[in-house]
Each structure stands twice: as C-alpha cells, then as structure tokens.
Coordinates of C-alpha atoms and ligand atoms in Angstrom, one line a residue:
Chain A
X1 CA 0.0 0.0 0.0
X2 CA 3.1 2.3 1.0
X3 CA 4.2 1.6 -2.4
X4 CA 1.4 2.2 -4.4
X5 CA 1.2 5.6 -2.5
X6 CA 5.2 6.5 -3.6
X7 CA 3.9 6.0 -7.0
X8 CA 0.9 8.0 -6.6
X9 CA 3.4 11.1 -5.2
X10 CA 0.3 13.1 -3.4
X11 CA 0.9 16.5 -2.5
X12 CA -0.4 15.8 0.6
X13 CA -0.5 12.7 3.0
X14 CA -1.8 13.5 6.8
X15 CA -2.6 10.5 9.2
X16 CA -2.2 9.7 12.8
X17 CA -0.9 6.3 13.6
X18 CA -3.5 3.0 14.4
X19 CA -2.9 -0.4 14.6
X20 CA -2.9 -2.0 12.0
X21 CA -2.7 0.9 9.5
X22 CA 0.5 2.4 11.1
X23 CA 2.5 0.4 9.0
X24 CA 1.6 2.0 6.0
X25 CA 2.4 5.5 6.9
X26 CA 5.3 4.1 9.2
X27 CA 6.7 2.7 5.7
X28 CA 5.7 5.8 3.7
X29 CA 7.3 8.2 6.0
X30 CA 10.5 6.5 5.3
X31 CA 9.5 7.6 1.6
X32 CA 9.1 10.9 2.4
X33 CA 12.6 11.0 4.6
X34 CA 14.6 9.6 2.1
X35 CA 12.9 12.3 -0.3
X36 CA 11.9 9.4 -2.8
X37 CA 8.1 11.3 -3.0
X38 CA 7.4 15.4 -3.0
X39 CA 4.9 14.6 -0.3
X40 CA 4.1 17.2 2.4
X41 CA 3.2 14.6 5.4
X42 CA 1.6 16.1 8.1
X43 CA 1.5 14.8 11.1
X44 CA -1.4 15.6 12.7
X45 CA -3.0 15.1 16.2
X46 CA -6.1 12.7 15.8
X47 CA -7.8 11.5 12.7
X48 CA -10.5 14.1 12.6
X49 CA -7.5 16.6 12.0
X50 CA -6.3 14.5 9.4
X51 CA -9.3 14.1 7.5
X52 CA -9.9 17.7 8.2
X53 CA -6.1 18.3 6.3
X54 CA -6.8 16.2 3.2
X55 CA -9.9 18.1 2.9
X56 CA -8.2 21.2 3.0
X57 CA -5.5 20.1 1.1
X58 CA -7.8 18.7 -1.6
X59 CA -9.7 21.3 -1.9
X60 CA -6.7 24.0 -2.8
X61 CA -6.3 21.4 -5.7
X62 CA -3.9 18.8 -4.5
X63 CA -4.0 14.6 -4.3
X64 CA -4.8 14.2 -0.7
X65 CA -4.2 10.5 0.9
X66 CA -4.4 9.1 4.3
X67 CA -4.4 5.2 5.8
X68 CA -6.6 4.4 8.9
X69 CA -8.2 1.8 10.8
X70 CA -11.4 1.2 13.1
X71 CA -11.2 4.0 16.1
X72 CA -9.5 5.8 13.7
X73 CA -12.0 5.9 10.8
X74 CA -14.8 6.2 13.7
X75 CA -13.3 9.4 15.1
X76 CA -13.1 10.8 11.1
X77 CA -16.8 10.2 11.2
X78 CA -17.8 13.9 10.5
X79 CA -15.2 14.9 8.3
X80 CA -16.1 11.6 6.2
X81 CA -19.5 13.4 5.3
X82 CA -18.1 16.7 4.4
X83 CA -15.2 15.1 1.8
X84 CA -17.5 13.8 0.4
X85 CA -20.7 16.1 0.2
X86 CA -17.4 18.8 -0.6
X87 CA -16.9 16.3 -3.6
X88 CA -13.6 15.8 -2.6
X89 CA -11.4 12.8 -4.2
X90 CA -9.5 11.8 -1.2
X91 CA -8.0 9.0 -0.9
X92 CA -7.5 6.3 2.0
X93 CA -5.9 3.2 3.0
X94 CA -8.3 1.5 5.1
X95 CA -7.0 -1.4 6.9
X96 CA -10.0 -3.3 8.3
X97 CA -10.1 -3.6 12.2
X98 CA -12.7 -4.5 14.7
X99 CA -14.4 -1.6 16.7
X100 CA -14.1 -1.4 20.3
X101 CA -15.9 -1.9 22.8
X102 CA -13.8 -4.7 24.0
X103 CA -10.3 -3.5 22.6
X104 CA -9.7 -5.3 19.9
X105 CA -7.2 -4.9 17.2
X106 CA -7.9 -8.0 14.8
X107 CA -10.0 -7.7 11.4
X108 CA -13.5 -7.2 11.3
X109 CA -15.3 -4.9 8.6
X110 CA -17.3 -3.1 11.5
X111 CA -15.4 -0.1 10.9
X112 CA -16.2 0.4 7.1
X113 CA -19.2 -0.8 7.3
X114 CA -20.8 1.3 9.7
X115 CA -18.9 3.8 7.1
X116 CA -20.9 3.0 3.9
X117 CA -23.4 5.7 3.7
X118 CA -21.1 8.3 4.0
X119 CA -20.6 8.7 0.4
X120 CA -17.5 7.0 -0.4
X121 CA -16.3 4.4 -2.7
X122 CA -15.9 1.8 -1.1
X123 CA -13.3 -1.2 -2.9
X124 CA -12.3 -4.1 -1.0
X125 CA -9.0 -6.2 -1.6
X126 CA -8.6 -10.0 -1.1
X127 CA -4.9 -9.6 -1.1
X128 CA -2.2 -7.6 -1.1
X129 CA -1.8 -7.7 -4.9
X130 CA -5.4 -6.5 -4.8
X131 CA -5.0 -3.6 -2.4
X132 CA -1.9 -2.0 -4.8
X133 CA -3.9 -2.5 -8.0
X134 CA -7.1 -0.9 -6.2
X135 CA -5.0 1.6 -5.1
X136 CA -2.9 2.2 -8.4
X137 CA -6.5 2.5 -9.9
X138 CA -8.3 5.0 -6.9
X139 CA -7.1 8.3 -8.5
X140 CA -8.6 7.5 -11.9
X141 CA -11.4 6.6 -10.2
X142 CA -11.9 9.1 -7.9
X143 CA -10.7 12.1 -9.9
X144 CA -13.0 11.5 -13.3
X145 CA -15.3 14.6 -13.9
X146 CA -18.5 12.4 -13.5
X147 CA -17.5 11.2 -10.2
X148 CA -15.1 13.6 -8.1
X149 CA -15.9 11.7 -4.5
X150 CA -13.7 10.3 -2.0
X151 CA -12.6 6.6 -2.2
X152 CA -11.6 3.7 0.6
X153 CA -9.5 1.3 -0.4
X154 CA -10.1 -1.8 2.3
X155 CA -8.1 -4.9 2.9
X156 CA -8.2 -7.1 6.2
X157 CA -6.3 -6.4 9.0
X158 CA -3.2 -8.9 9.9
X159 CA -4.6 -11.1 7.5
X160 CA -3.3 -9.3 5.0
X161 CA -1.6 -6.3 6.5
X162 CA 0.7 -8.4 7.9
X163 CA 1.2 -11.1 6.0
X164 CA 4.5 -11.6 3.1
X165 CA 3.6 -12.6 -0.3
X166 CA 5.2 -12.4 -3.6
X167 CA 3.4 -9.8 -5.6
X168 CA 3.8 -7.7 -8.9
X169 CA 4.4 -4.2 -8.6
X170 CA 4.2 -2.3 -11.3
X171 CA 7.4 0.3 -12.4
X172 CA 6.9 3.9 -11.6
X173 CA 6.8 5.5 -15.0
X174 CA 3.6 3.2 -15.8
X175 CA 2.3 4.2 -12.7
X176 CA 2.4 7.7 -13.2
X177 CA 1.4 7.6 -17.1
X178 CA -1.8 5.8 -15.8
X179 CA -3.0 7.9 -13.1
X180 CA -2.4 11.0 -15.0
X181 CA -2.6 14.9 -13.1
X182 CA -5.5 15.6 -11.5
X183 CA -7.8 18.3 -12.7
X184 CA -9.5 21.1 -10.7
X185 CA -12.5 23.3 -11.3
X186 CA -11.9 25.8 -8.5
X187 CA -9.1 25.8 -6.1
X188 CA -9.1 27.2 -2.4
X189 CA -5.4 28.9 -3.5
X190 CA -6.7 30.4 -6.9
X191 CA -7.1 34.3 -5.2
X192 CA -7.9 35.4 -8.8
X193 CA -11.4 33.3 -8.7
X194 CA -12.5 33.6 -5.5
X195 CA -15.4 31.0 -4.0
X196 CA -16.7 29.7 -1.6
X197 CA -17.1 26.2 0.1
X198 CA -19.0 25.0 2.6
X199 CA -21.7 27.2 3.0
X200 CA -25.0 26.9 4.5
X201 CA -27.6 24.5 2.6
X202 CA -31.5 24.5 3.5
X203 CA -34.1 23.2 2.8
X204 CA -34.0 25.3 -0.6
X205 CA -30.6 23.5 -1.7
X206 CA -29.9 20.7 0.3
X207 CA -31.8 17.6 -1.5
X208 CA -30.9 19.0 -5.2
X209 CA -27.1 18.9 -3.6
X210 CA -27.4 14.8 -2.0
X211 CA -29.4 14.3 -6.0
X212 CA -25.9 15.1 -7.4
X213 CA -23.9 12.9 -5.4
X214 CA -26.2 10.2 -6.0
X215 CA -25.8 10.5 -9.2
X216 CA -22.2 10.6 -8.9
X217 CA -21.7 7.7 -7.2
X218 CA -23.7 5.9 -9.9
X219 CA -21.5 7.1 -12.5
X220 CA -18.7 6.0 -10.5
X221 CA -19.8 2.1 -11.4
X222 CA -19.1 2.4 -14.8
X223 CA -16.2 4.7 -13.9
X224 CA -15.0 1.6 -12.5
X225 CA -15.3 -0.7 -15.0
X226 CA -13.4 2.0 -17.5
X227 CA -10.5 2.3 -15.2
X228 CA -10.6 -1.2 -14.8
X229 CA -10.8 -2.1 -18.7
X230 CA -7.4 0.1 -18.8
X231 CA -5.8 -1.3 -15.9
X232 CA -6.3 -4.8 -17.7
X233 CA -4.7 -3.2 -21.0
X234 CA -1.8 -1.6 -19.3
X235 CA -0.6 -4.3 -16.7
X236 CA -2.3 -7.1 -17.5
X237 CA -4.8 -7.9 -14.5
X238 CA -8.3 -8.2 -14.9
X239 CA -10.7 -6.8 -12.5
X240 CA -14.2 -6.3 -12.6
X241 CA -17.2 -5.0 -10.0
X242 CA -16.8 -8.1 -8.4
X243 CA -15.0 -11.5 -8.9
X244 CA -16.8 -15.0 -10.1
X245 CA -15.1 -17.8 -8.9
X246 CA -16.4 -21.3 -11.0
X247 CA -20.1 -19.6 -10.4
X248 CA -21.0 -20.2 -14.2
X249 CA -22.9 -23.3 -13.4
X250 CA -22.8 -23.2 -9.7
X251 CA -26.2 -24.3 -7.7
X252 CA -24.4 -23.4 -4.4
X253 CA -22.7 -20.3 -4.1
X254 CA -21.3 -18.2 -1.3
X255 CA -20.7 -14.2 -1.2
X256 CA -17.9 -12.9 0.9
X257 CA -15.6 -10.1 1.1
X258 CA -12.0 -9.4 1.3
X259 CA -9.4 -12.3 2.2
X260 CA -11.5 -15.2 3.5
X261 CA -12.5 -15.9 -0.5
X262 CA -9.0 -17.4 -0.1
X263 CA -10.6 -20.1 2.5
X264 CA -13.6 -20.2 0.3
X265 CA -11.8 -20.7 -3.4
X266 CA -10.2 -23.2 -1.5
X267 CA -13.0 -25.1 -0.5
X268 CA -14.9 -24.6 -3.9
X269 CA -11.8 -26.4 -5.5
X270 CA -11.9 -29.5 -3.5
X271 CA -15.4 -30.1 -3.7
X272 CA -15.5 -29.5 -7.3
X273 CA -13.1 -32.5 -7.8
X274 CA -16.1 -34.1 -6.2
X275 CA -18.3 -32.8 -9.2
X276 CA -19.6 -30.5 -6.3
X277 CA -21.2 -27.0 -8.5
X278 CA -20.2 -24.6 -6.0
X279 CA -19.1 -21.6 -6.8
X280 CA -18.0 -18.0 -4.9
X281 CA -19.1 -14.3 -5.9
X282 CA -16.2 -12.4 -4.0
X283 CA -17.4 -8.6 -3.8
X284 CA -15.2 -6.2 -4.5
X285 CA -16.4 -2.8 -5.3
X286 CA -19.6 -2.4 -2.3
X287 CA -20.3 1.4 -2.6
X288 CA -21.4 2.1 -5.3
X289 CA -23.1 -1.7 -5.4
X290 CA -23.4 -3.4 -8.0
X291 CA -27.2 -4.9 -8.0
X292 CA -27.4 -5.3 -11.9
X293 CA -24.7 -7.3 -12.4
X294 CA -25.3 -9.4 -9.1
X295 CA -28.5 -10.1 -9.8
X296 CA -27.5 -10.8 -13.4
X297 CA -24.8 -13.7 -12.1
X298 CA -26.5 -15.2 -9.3
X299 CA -30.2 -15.6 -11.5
X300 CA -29.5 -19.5 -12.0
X301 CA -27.7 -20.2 -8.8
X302 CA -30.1 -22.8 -6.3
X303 CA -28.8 -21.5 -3.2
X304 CA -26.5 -18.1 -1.8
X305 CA -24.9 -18.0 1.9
X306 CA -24.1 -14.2 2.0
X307 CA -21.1 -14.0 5.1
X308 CA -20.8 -10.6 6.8
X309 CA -17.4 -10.1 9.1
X310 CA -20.0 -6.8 11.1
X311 CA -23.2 -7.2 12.9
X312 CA -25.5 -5.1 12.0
X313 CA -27.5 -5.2 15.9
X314 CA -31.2 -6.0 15.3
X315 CA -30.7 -6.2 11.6
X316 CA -29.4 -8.5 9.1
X317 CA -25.8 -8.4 8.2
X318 CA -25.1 -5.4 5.5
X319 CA -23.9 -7.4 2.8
X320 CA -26.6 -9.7 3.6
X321 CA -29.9 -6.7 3.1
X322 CA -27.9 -6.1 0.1
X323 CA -27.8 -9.3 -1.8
X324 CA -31.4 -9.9 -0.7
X325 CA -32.2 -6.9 -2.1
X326 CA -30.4 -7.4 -5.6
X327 CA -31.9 -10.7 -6.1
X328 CA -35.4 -9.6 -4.6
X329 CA -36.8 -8.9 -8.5
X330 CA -35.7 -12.1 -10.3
X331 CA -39.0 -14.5 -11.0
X332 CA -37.7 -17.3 -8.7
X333 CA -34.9 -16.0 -7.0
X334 CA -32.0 -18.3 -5.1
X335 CA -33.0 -19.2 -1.3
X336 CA -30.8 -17.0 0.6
X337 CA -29.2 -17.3 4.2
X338 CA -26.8 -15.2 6.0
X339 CA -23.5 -16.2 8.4
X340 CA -22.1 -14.0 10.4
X341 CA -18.2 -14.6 11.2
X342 CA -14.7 -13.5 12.0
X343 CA -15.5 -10.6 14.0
X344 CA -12.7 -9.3 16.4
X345 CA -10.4 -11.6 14.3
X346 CA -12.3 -14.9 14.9
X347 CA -10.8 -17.5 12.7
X348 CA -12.5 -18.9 10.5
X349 CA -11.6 -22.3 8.3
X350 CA -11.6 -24.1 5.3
X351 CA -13.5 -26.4 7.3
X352 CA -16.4 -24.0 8.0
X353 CA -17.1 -23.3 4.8
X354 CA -17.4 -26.5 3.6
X355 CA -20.0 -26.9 6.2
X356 CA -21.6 -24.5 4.5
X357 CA -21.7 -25.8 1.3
X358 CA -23.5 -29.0 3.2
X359 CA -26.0 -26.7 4.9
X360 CA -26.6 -25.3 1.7
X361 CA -27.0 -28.8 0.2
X362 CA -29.6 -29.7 2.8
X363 CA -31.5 -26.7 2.7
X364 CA -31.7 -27.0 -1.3
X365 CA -33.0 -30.2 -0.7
X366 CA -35.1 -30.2 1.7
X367 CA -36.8 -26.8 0.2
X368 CA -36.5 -24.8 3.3
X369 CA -34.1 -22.6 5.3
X370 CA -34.0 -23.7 8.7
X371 CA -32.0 -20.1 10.0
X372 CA -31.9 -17.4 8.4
X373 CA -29.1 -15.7 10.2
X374 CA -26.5 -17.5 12.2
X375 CA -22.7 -16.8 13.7
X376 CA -20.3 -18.9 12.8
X377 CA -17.9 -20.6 15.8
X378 CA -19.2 -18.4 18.9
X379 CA -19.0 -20.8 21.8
X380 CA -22.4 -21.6 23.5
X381 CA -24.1 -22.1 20.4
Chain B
X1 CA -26.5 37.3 -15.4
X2 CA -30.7 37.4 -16.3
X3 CA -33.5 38.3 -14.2
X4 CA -33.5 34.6 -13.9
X5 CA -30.4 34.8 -11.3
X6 CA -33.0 34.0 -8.4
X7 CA -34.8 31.1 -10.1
X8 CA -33.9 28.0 -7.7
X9 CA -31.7 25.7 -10.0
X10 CA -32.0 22.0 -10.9
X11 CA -29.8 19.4 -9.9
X12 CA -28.0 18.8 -12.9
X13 CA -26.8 22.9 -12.8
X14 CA -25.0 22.9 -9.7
X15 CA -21.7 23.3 -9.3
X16 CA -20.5 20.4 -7.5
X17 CA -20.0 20.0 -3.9
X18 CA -22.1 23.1 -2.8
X19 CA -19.2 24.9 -4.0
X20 CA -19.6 29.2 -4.8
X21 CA -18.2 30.0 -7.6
X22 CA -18.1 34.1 -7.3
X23 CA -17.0 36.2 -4.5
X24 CA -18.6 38.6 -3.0
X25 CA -22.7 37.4 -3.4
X26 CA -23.7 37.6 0.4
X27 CA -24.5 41.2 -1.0
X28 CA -27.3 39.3 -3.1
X29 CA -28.6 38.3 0.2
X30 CA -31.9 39.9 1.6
X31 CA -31.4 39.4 5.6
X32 CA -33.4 42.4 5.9
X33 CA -36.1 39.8 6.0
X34 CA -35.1 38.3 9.3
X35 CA -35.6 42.0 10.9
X36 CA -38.0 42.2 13.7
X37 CA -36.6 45.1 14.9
X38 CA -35.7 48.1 13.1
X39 CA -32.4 50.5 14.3
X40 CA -33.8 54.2 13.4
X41 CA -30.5 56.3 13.2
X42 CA -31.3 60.1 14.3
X43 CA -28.6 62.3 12.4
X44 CA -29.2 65.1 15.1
X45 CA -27.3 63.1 17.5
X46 CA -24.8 61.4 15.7
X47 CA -21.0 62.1 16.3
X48 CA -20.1 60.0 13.0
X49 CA -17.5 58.1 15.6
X50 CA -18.1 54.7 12.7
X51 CA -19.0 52.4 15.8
X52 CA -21.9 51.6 14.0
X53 CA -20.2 50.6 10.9
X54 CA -17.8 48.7 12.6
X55 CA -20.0 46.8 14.6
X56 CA -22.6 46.2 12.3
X57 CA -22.2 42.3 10.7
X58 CA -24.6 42.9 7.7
X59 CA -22.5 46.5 6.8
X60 CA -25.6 48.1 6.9
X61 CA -24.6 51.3 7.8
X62 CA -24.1 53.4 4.1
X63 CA -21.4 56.2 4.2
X64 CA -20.8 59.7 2.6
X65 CA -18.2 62.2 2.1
X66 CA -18.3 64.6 4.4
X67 CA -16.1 66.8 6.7
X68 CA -15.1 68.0 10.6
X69 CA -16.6 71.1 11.9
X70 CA -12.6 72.0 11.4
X71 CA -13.5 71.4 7.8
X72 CA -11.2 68.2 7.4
X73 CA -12.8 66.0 5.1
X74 CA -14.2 62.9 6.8
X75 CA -16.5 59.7 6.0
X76 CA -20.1 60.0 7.1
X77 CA -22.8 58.0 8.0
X78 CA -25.5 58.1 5.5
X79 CA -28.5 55.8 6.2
X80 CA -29.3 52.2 7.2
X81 CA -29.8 49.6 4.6
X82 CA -32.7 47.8 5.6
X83 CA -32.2 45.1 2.7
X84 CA -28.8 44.2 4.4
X85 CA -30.2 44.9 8.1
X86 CA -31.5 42.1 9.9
X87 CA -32.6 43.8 13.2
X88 CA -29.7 42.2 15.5
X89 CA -29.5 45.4 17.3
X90 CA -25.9 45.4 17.8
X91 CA -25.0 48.9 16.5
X92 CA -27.7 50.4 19.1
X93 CA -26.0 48.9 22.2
X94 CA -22.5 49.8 21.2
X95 CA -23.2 53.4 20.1
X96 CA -21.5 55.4 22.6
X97 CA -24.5 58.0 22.1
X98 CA -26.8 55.1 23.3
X99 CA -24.4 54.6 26.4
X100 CA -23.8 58.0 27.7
X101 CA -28.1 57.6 27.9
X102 CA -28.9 61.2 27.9
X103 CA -30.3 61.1 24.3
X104 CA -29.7 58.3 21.8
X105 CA -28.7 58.3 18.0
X106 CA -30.2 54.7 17.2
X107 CA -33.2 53.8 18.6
X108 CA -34.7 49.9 18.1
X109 CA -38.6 50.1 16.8
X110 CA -40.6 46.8 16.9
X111 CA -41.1 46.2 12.9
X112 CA -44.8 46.7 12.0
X113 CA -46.3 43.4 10.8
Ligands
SF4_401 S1 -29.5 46.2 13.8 FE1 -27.7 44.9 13.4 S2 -27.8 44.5 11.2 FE2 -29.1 46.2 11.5 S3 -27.8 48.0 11.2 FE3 -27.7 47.5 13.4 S4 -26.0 46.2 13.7 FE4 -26.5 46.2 11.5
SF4_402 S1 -22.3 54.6 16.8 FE1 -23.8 56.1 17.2 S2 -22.7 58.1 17.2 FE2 -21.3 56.6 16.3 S3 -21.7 56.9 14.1 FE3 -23.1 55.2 14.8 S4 -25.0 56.3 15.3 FE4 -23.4 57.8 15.1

C-alpha cells in the first residue's frame, strides 16, 4: 500500500498512527525521509485533524491520501461526510479492524461498514496484490469529472496487512502515465477566482445537492469498469465489480468479502473435484453496489450463503440486506441465508465453509431454510 | 447574469459539492427579511465616531463624504440599509451616544407586521 502511494506522489498525506494501518504511513514516511516522494506529510493530532487536512489540502487542488483503521475511521466520522458532500477525491488506506468496545485490534469490517453511507467508494482487496492494483487505480477513479468523490481502499487487517507474499508491482513510469494529473474546477489557492465552500444549505438546496452525489456515485460504477478495462490493457490484470469464482454453473454459491475468499476458493476447488457445482461471488467494489450485475450472475444459482465479518444489531448483516435486495426482483430468486463470522479476528476455516456448502446442500433439498441468520464458531451455540 | 439569477436551479446545474463559484454574493442576500426590529439612526445626534459601521455584521450602515466642523474631510454615516439589516441590534447597544443615555442616535422600533 506504502508503495502504491510513492507511485501515486500526493501533494499531501496527513494521518495519525493506528494499529494495523500504522504500517503504512510508518513505511511511507521513510519515503518521504529519504525524499523518494514530493509529499508534504503532516502529522497531525487525531484522525478528525487528518481528514480535516486532506480536505483542506484537496480542496486547494492537490491529491490528498491518508491510511486508517477502526477507532481511527470512527473518530473521522464527520469529516467523512463533508469530503464527500465537498466532492472531494481523497483517498484512503483502510485497513479493516474490529471496533471497540472490548479493545480489539484484529480484522473485522465493522469499521467500514458502519462507514458506507457516508458517500465514499468503497473497494475491497482480497490480497495484497489486490489492495496495490485498487489503489494504483483510486485516483482515476476518484478524480473523473462524473465522479469527483472520495474513495476507501479496504483490505483485512493482519490477514493481509501483515502477512508476506510475492506480488507484482508495477514500475513507476507506468504508474504515473496511468493515473495522469489531477484536474481542478476551483481551487481554495486560486485568489484570482474567488469562491466559496461549505456554505450553508436549507431546505432550498440541500436535496438538489445529495441528487448530485447520488448520481455521482452511480457514475462512478461504470467509472470503474473504464478504469478497470485500462488497468487490464496496461498491466495485464483483470478486475471487474466483483469476482466470479467457478459460479457459471454453480447451484451453491457463497458471497464474501475481502481475504476469507482465499478459504472459500479453496473449498470450492476440492469439492468440485467431487463434481460439487459450488461456486463464490467475491465482492469487490460495495459502494457504489453493484445490484445489476449481481442479480444478473447469481439468477440461475439454487442457493446463496451471503457471510458478513460486522453485525448489524437488530438487523441482518449489510452485505446480507444487500444481496437480498439485488436478487429480490428475479421471478424465482436463489433461497438466501446469511452467516455472520470472524469478528474481532475470529478465525474462520476451510472447514467452516465446507459446512456451508452442506448446509446449503440440505436446505436446497429439503426446500426450506431452517435459519436465516446465524454466527459462525461463537461458543455456546 | 438574467433576471432569472433567483430562479432555484436543478440538480444537474449545480456546481458540485455546494461549491460558490463568485465572490462577493452575500451582497445578493436579503437578511433584511429576518428583521424584527428596526435600528432608526437620528442624524441630530450622531457624532459619526463609525461604531456603528464597525459593529454592524450585515455593513448596513451606508457612508458619505463629508467633513469635521474644522473642515477636514471625513467619512459620514448616510442611512441604514434595511435590505442588508436584519434587526440584531448590535449597533444600538454599542453606540457610545446610546451609552452615555442622555439622548440616543439609534433607537430599536418593533417592525410593523
Ligand atoms: S441592527 Fe444589526 S444588522 Fe441592523 S444595522 Fe444595526 S448592527 Fe447592522
Ligand atoms: S455609533 Fe452612534 S454616534 Fe457613532 S456613528 Fe453610529 S450612530 Fe453615530
């Protein structure tokens, strides 16, 4: 992630260390030390402040960044609104931790979650290689003239934050050539065109104002997909809004996020050896979500176990009300059930999800979901 | 820009993020409608000390040229702009006219509704 940052060169980085994120601004620091990026890197005294900085910072015209995790995105909570109602294209690191309360630093997706209606893309990463090419591919994104809105870049905490593997990263000049500069309408610095920003917004402004950035963040799908197409022509890896893992003809499927698809591709191979037709849709890009094309590749599917790594209390998990929702319009939509797991860093393994797949068998079978929503390995249950 | 300058503006015409593109428009502004009470500024008593003026948020008080009773020329208040003035009452409590409290050079009427 440091790395894909370097080759990005923003103007502007401000963050405040958290576990697990640290790392990343720990490593890009060194960067800015050995003056291998122009980067201004403030170091500022809480996260607020540094959201509050990149907003600033974006708004005079510069590429703003900043990495965070759990307590720290929670404590950016206001300033998350303004970037992005300010139509801002900041961009952040965010390496998925659990929320307190009970201290906890292990993955969850609690902290992003609880973050998706604040406007931002949201991407997620199954792997490191995955968190650089998101991140090699936010500014495009975030920049374009249709979309102009902040963007998250997630991965799990430890799991991946932590963890060695042998990735491609790509060389600086074909970094730079693909993200391009970044192009400003008005800039806070520019005293010969005065504005202003942030002003008040009633009842006589307000709605017409949220219309645009829903509209934006629709745009920002196909967006996607274009920055996506170019990434795949330039370095050679394919991405789309979300990854299909043997689901062509798959009767059993699962939807996750993030790096237990590694668990669950896993799984899916074994039991296809079987002549199992299992299959994973691995989510990658949740805000803006992608119900089209979800309902489009999970219309012939028998069965879907959504798992959420959050709870939403008194609710369904989010990804959950979402997949639901997508298939909620096809003539005979898939029976649906929802597993909650891994929250506060609860492992979770191979062997789980192939008792999945049997649930799902039985339940296909026998016509019926016996639960709806469940958590997987809590003692007591 | 048209008459049309005040006509509320779709979506699509907004310049994004709530963003102002112009400097200077709070003069377009009417908070003259917020006014329940209206500062009545009586020349007779005024010492043109600006306290008014400086005071005042909305700049309501208008100036002139004029000049001291020495004859050195001088800025003047003029009138109140009631478009601008939205009754806070602030340049009557701080004029030192008002303070002294044998006669008063703003007084504060209840606006007739
Ligand atoms: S009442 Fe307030 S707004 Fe009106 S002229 Fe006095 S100071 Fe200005
Ligand atoms: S503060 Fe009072 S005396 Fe001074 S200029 Fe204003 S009205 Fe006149």
């Amino acid at each position: 992630m440091a790395e894909a940052m370097r080759q990005i060169n923003p103007e502007v980085v401000a963050a405040f260390p958290i576990t697990p994120s640290t790392q990343v601004i720990e490593d890009f620091a060194k960067f800015v030390a050995d003056a291998r990026v122009d980067t201004e890197l403030v170091t500022v005294e809480s996260e607020h402040s540094a959201m509050s900085a990149c907003i600033g910072a974006s708004l005079s015209g510069a590429r703003a960044m900043t990495a965070t995790s759990s307590q720290g995105l929670a404590l950016m909570w206001e300033m998350l609104y303004i970037a992005s109602s300010m139509r801002q294209p900041i961009m952040m690191t965010l390496v998925n931790r659990a929320l307190a309360g009970g201290i906890n630093i292990h993955c969850d997706h609690g902290d992003s979650m609880g973050a998706r209606d604040a406007g931002w893309i949201q991407i997620y990463s199954e792997n490191n290689q995955e968190a650089y090419d998101n991140m090699v591919m936010a500014p495009a994104i975030a920049e374009n003239a249709g979309v102009r809105l902040p963007i998250m870049v997630c991965q799990d905490g430890f799991i991946i934050s932590h963890s060695i593997e042998t990735m491609q990263i790509e060389d600086d000049e074909g970094v730079r050539s693909f993200i391009g500069e970044r192009l400003t309408e008005h800039s806070l610095l520019d005293t010969d065109n005065p504005a202003s920003w942030g002003a008040l917004d009633l009842a006589d402004y307000y709605i017409e104002h949220k219309r645009a950035q829903i509209d934006a963040m629709a745009n920002a799908k196909t967006v996607i997909q274009e920055v996506s197409e170019r990434f795949n022509e330039q370095f050679g890896r394919k991405y789309e809004l979300f990854e299909s893992y043997r689901l062509e003809d798959a009767e059993r499927v699962i939807v996750a996020i993030s790096s237990v698809s590694g668990e669950i591709k896993q799984t899916i191979d074994t039991l296809r050896e079987k002549g199992e037709k299992v299959g994973l849709l691995k989510i990658r890009v949740f805000r803006p979500f992608p119900y089209d094309e979800i309902r489009e590749a999970l219309k012939n599917a028998g069965i879907v176990a959504v798992l959420d790594r959050s709870a939403s209390f008194g609710a369904y998990g989010p990804l959950f009300g979402e997949i639901r929702t997508a298939l909620a319009d096809l003539e005979n939509p898939p029976m649906t059930y929802n597993r909650t797991f891994g929250l506060g860093g609860r492992e979770t393994f191979p062997s789980d999800i192939a008792d999945i797949f049997a649930e799902s068998e039985r339940y296909l079978q026998g016509g019926k979901i016996e639960k709806v929503s469940d958590i997987l390995n809590v003692r007591g249950d | 820009m048209s008459d049309n300058k005040y006509k509320l503006k779709d979506w699509q015409d907004l310049p994004k993020g709530g963003v102002i593109p112009e400097g200077g428009n709070a003069a377009d502004y009417e908070t003259g409608t917020w006014r329940t009470k209206r500062p009545v500024w009586k020349e007779e008593n005024c010492i043109h000390c600006m306290t008014c003026w400086t005071f005042c948020p909305e700049e309501a008080y208008k100036l002139r040229d004029g000049e001291t009773k020495s004859g050195k020329p001088r800025k003047e208040i003029k009138e109140v702009d009631y478009y601008h003035c939205k009754g806070c009452g602030l340049c009557a409590k701080e004029c030192p006219i008002n303070k002294k409290g044998d006669k008063t050079a703003i007084d504060m009427h209840h606006e007739e509704t």
